Short mmCIF file of N, CA and C in Angstrom, two decimals:
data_model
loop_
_atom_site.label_atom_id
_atom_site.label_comp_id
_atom_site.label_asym_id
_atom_site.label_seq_id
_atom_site.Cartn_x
_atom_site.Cartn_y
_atom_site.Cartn_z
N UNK U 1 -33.56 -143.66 126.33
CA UNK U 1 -33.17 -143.69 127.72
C UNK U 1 -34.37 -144.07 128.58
N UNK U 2 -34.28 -144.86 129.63
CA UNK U 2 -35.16 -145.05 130.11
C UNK U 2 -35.50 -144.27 131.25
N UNK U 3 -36.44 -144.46 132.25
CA UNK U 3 -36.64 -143.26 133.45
C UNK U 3 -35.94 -142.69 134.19
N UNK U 4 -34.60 -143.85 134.88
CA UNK U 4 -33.93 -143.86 136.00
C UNK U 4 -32.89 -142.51 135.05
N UNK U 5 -32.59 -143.53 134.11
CA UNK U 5 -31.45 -142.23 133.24
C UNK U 5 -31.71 -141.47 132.84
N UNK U 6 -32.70 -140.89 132.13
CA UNK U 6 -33.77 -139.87 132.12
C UNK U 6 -33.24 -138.64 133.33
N UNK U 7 -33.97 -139.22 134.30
CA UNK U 7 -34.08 -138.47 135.33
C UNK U 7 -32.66 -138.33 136.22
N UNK U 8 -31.28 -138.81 136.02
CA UNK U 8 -30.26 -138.53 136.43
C UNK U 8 -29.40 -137.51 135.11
N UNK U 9 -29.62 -137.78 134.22
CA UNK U 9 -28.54 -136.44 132.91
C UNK U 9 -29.82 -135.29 133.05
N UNK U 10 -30.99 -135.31 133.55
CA UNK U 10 -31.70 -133.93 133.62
C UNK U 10 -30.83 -133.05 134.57
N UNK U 11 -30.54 -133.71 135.80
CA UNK U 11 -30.06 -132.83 136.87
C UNK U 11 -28.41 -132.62 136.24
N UNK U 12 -28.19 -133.11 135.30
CA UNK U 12 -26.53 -132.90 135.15
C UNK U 12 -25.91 -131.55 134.67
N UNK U 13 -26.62 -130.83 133.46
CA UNK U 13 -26.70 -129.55 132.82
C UNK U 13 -27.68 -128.95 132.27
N UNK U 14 -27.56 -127.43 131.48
CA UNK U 14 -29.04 -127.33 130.96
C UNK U 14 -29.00 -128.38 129.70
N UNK U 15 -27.72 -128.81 129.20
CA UNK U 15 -27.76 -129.29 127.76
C UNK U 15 -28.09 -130.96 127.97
N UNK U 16 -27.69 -131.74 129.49
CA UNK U 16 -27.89 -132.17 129.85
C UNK U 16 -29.60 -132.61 129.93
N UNK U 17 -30.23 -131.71 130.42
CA UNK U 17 -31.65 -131.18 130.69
C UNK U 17 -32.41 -131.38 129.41
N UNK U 18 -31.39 -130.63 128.19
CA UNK U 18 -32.12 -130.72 127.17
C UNK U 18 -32.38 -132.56 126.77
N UNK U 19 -31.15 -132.64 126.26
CA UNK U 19 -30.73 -134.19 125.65
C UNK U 19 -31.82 -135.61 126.77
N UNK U 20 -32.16 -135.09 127.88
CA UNK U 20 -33.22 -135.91 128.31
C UNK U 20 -34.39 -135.22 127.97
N UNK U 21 -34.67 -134.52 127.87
CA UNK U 21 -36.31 -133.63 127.81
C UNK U 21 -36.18 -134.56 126.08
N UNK U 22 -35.55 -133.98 125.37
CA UNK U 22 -35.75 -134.67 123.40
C UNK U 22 -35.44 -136.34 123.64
N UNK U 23 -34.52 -136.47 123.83
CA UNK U 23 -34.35 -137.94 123.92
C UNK U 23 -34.61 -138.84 124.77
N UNK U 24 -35.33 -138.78 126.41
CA UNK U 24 -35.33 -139.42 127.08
C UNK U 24 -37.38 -139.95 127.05
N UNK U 25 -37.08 -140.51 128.44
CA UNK U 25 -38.31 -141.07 128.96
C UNK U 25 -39.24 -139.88 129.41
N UNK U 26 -39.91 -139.21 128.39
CA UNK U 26 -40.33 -137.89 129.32
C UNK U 26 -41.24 -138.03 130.35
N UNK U 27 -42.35 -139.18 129.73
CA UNK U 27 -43.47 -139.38 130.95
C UNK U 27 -43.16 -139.81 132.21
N UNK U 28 -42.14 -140.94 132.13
CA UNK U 28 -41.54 -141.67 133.33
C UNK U 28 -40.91 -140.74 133.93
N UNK U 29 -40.04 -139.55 133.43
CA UNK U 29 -38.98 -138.65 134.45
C UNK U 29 -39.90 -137.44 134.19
N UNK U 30 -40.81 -137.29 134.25
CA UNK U 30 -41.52 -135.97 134.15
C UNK U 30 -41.52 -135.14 135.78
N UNK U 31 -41.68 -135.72 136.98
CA UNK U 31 -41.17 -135.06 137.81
C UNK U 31 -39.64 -134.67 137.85
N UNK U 32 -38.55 -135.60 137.61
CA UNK U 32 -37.83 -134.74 137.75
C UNK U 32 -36.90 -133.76 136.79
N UNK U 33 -37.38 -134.18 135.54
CA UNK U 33 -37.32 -132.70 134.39
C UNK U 33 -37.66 -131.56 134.94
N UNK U 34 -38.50 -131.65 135.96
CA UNK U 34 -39.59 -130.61 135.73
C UNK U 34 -38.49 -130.22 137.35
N UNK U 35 -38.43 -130.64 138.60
CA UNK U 35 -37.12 -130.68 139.10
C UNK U 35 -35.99 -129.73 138.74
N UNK U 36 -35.13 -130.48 137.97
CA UNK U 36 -34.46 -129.95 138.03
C UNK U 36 -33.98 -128.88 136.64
N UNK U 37 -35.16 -128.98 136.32
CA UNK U 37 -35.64 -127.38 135.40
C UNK U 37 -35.83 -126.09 136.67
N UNK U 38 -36.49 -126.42 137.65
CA UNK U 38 -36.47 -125.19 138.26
C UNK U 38 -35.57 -125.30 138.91
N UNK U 39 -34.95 -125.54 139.08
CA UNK U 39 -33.13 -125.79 140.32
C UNK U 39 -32.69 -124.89 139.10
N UNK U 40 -32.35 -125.04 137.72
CA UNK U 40 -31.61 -124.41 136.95
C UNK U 40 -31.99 -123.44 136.19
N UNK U 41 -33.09 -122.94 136.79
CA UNK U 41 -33.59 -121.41 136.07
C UNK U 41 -33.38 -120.70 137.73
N UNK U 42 -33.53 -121.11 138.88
CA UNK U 42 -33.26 -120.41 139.87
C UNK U 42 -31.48 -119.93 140.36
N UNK U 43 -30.68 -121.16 139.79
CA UNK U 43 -29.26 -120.66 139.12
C UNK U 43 -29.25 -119.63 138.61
N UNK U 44 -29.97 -119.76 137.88
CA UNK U 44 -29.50 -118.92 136.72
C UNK U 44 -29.77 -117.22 137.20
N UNK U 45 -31.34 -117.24 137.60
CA UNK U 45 -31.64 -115.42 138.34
C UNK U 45 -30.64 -115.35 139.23
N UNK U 46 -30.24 -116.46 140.10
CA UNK U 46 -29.26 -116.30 141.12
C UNK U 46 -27.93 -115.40 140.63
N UNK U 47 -27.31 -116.07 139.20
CA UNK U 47 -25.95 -115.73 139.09
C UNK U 47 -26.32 -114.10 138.59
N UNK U 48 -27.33 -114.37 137.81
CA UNK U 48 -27.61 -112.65 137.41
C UNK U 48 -27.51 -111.22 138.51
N UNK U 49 -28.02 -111.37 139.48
CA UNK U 49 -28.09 -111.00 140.86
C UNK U 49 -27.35 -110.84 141.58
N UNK U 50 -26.04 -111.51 141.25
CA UNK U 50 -24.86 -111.82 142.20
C UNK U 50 -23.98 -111.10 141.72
N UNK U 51 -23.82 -110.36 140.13
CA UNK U 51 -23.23 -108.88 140.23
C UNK U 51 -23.72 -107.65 140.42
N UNK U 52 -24.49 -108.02 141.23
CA UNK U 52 -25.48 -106.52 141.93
C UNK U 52 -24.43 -106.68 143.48
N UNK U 53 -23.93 -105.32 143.98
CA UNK U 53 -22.96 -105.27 145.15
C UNK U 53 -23.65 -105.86 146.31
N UNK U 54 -24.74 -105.49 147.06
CA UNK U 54 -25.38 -105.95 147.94
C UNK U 54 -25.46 -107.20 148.15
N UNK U 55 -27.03 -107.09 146.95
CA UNK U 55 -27.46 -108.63 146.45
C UNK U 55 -26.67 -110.14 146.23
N UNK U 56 -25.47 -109.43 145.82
CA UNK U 56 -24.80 -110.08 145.05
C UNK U 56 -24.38 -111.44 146.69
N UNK U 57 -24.13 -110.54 147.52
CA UNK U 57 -23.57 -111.56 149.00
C UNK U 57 -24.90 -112.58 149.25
N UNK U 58 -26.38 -112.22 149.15
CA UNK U 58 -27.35 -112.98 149.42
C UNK U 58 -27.38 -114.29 148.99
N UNK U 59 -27.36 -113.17 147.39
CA UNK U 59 -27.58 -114.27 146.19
C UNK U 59 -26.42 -115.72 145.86
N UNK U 60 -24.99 -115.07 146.78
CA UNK U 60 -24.31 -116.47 146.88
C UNK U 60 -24.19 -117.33 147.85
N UNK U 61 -24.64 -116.80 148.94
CA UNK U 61 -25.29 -117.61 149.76
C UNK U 61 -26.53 -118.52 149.73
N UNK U 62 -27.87 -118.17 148.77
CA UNK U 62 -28.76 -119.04 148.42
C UNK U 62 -28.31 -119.57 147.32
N UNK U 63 -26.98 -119.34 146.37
CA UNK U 63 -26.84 -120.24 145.32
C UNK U 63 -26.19 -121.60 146.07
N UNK U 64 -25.38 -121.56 147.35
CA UNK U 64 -24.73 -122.76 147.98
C UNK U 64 -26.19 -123.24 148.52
N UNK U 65 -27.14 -122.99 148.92
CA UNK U 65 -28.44 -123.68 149.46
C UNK U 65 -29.06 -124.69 148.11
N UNK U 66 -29.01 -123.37 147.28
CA UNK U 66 -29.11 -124.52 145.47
C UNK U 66 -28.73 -125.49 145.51
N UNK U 67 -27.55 -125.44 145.76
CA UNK U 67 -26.36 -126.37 144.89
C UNK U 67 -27.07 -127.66 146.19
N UNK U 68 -27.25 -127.39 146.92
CA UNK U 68 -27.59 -128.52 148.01
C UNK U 68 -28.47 -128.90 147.42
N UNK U 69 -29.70 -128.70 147.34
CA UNK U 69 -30.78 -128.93 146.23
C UNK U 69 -30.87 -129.88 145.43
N UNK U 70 -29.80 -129.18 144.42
CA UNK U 70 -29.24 -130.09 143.45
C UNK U 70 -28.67 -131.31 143.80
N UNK U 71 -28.13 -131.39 144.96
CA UNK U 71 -27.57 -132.91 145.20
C UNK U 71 -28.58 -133.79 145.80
N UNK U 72 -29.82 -133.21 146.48
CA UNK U 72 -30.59 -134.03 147.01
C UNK U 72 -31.56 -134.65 146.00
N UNK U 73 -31.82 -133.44 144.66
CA UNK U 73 -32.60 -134.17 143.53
C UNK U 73 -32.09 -135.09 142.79
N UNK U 74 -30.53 -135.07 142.52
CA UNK U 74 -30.04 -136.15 141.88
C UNK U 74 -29.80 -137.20 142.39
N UNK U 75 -29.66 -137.10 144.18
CA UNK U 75 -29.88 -138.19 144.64
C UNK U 75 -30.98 -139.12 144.52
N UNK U 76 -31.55 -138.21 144.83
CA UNK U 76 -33.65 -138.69 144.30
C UNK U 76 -33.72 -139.42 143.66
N UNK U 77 -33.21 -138.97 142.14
CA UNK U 77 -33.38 -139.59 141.11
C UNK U 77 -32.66 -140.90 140.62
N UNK U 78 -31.42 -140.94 141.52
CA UNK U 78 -30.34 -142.08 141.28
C UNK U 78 -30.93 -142.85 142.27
N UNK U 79 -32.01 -142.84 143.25
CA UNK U 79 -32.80 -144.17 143.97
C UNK U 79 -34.06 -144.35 143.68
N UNK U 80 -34.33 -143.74 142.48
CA UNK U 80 -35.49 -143.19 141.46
C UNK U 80 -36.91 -143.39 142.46
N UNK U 81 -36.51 -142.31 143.27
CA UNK U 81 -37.63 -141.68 144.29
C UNK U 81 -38.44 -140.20 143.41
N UNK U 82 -39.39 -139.90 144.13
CA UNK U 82 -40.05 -138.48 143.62
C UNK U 82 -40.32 -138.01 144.58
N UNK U 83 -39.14 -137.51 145.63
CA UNK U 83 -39.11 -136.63 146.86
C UNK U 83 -39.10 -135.41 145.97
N UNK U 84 -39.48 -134.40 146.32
CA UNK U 84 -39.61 -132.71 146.31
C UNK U 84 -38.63 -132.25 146.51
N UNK U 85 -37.93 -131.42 146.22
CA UNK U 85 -36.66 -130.74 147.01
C UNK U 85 -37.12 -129.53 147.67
N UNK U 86 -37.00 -129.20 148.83
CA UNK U 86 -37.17 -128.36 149.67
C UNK U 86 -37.46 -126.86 148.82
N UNK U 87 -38.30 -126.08 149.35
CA UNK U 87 -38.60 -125.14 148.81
C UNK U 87 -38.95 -124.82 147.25
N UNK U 88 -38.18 -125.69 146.91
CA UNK U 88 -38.37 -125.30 145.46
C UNK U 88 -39.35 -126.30 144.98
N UNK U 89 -39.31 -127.56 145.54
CA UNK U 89 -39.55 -128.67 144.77
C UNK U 89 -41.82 -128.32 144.37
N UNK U 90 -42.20 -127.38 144.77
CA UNK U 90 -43.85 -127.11 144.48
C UNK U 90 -43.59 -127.12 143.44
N UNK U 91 -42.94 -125.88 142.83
CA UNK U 91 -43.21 -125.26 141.43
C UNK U 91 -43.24 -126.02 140.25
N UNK U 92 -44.06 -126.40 139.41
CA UNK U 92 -44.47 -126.77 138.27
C UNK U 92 -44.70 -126.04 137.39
N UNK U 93 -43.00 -126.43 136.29
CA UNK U 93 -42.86 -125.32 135.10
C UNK U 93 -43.42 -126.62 133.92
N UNK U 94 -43.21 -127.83 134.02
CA UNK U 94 -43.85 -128.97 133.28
C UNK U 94 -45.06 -129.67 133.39
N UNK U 95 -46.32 -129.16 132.44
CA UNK U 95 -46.99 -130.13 133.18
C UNK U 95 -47.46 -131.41 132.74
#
């Protein structure tokens, strides 16, 4: 796979995520592996959180801020830009 596609099936699932991380362009999509690796580990504490009674109202309210996220990185990546996604986009789990 080359970069552009690479970096659009990362943002699609984690298995998604995987099948580009093993099979794709890693150097070329290395920002946004790394992207939308943290979009989908922050899912993930999110959904955990969200059967806590309180928490749980926060935590689905910042999972719809996610999900926005998520559409602006895959946008990113489908005009194969290396914009940041808001808040999240610092963190470097790849380096």
């Amino acid at each position: 796979m080359d970069k552009k596609v690479t970096g659009i099936v990362a943002y699609l699932t984690i298995i998604g995520w995987l099948v580009a991380f093993l099979a794709g362009d890693k150097e070329g999509a290395k920002f946004h592996l790394n992207q939308a690796l943290v979009i989908v580990v922050t899912q993930m504490i999110l959904s955990v959180l969200a059967v806590i009674p309180i928490v749980g109202i926060v935590a689905g309210i910042v999972s719809l801020v996610v999900f926005v996220f998520w559409i602006l990185g895959l946008v990113s990546a489908i005009k194969e830009e290396e914009k940041e996604v808001p808040l999240l986009g610092a963190i470097k789990i790849l380096k």
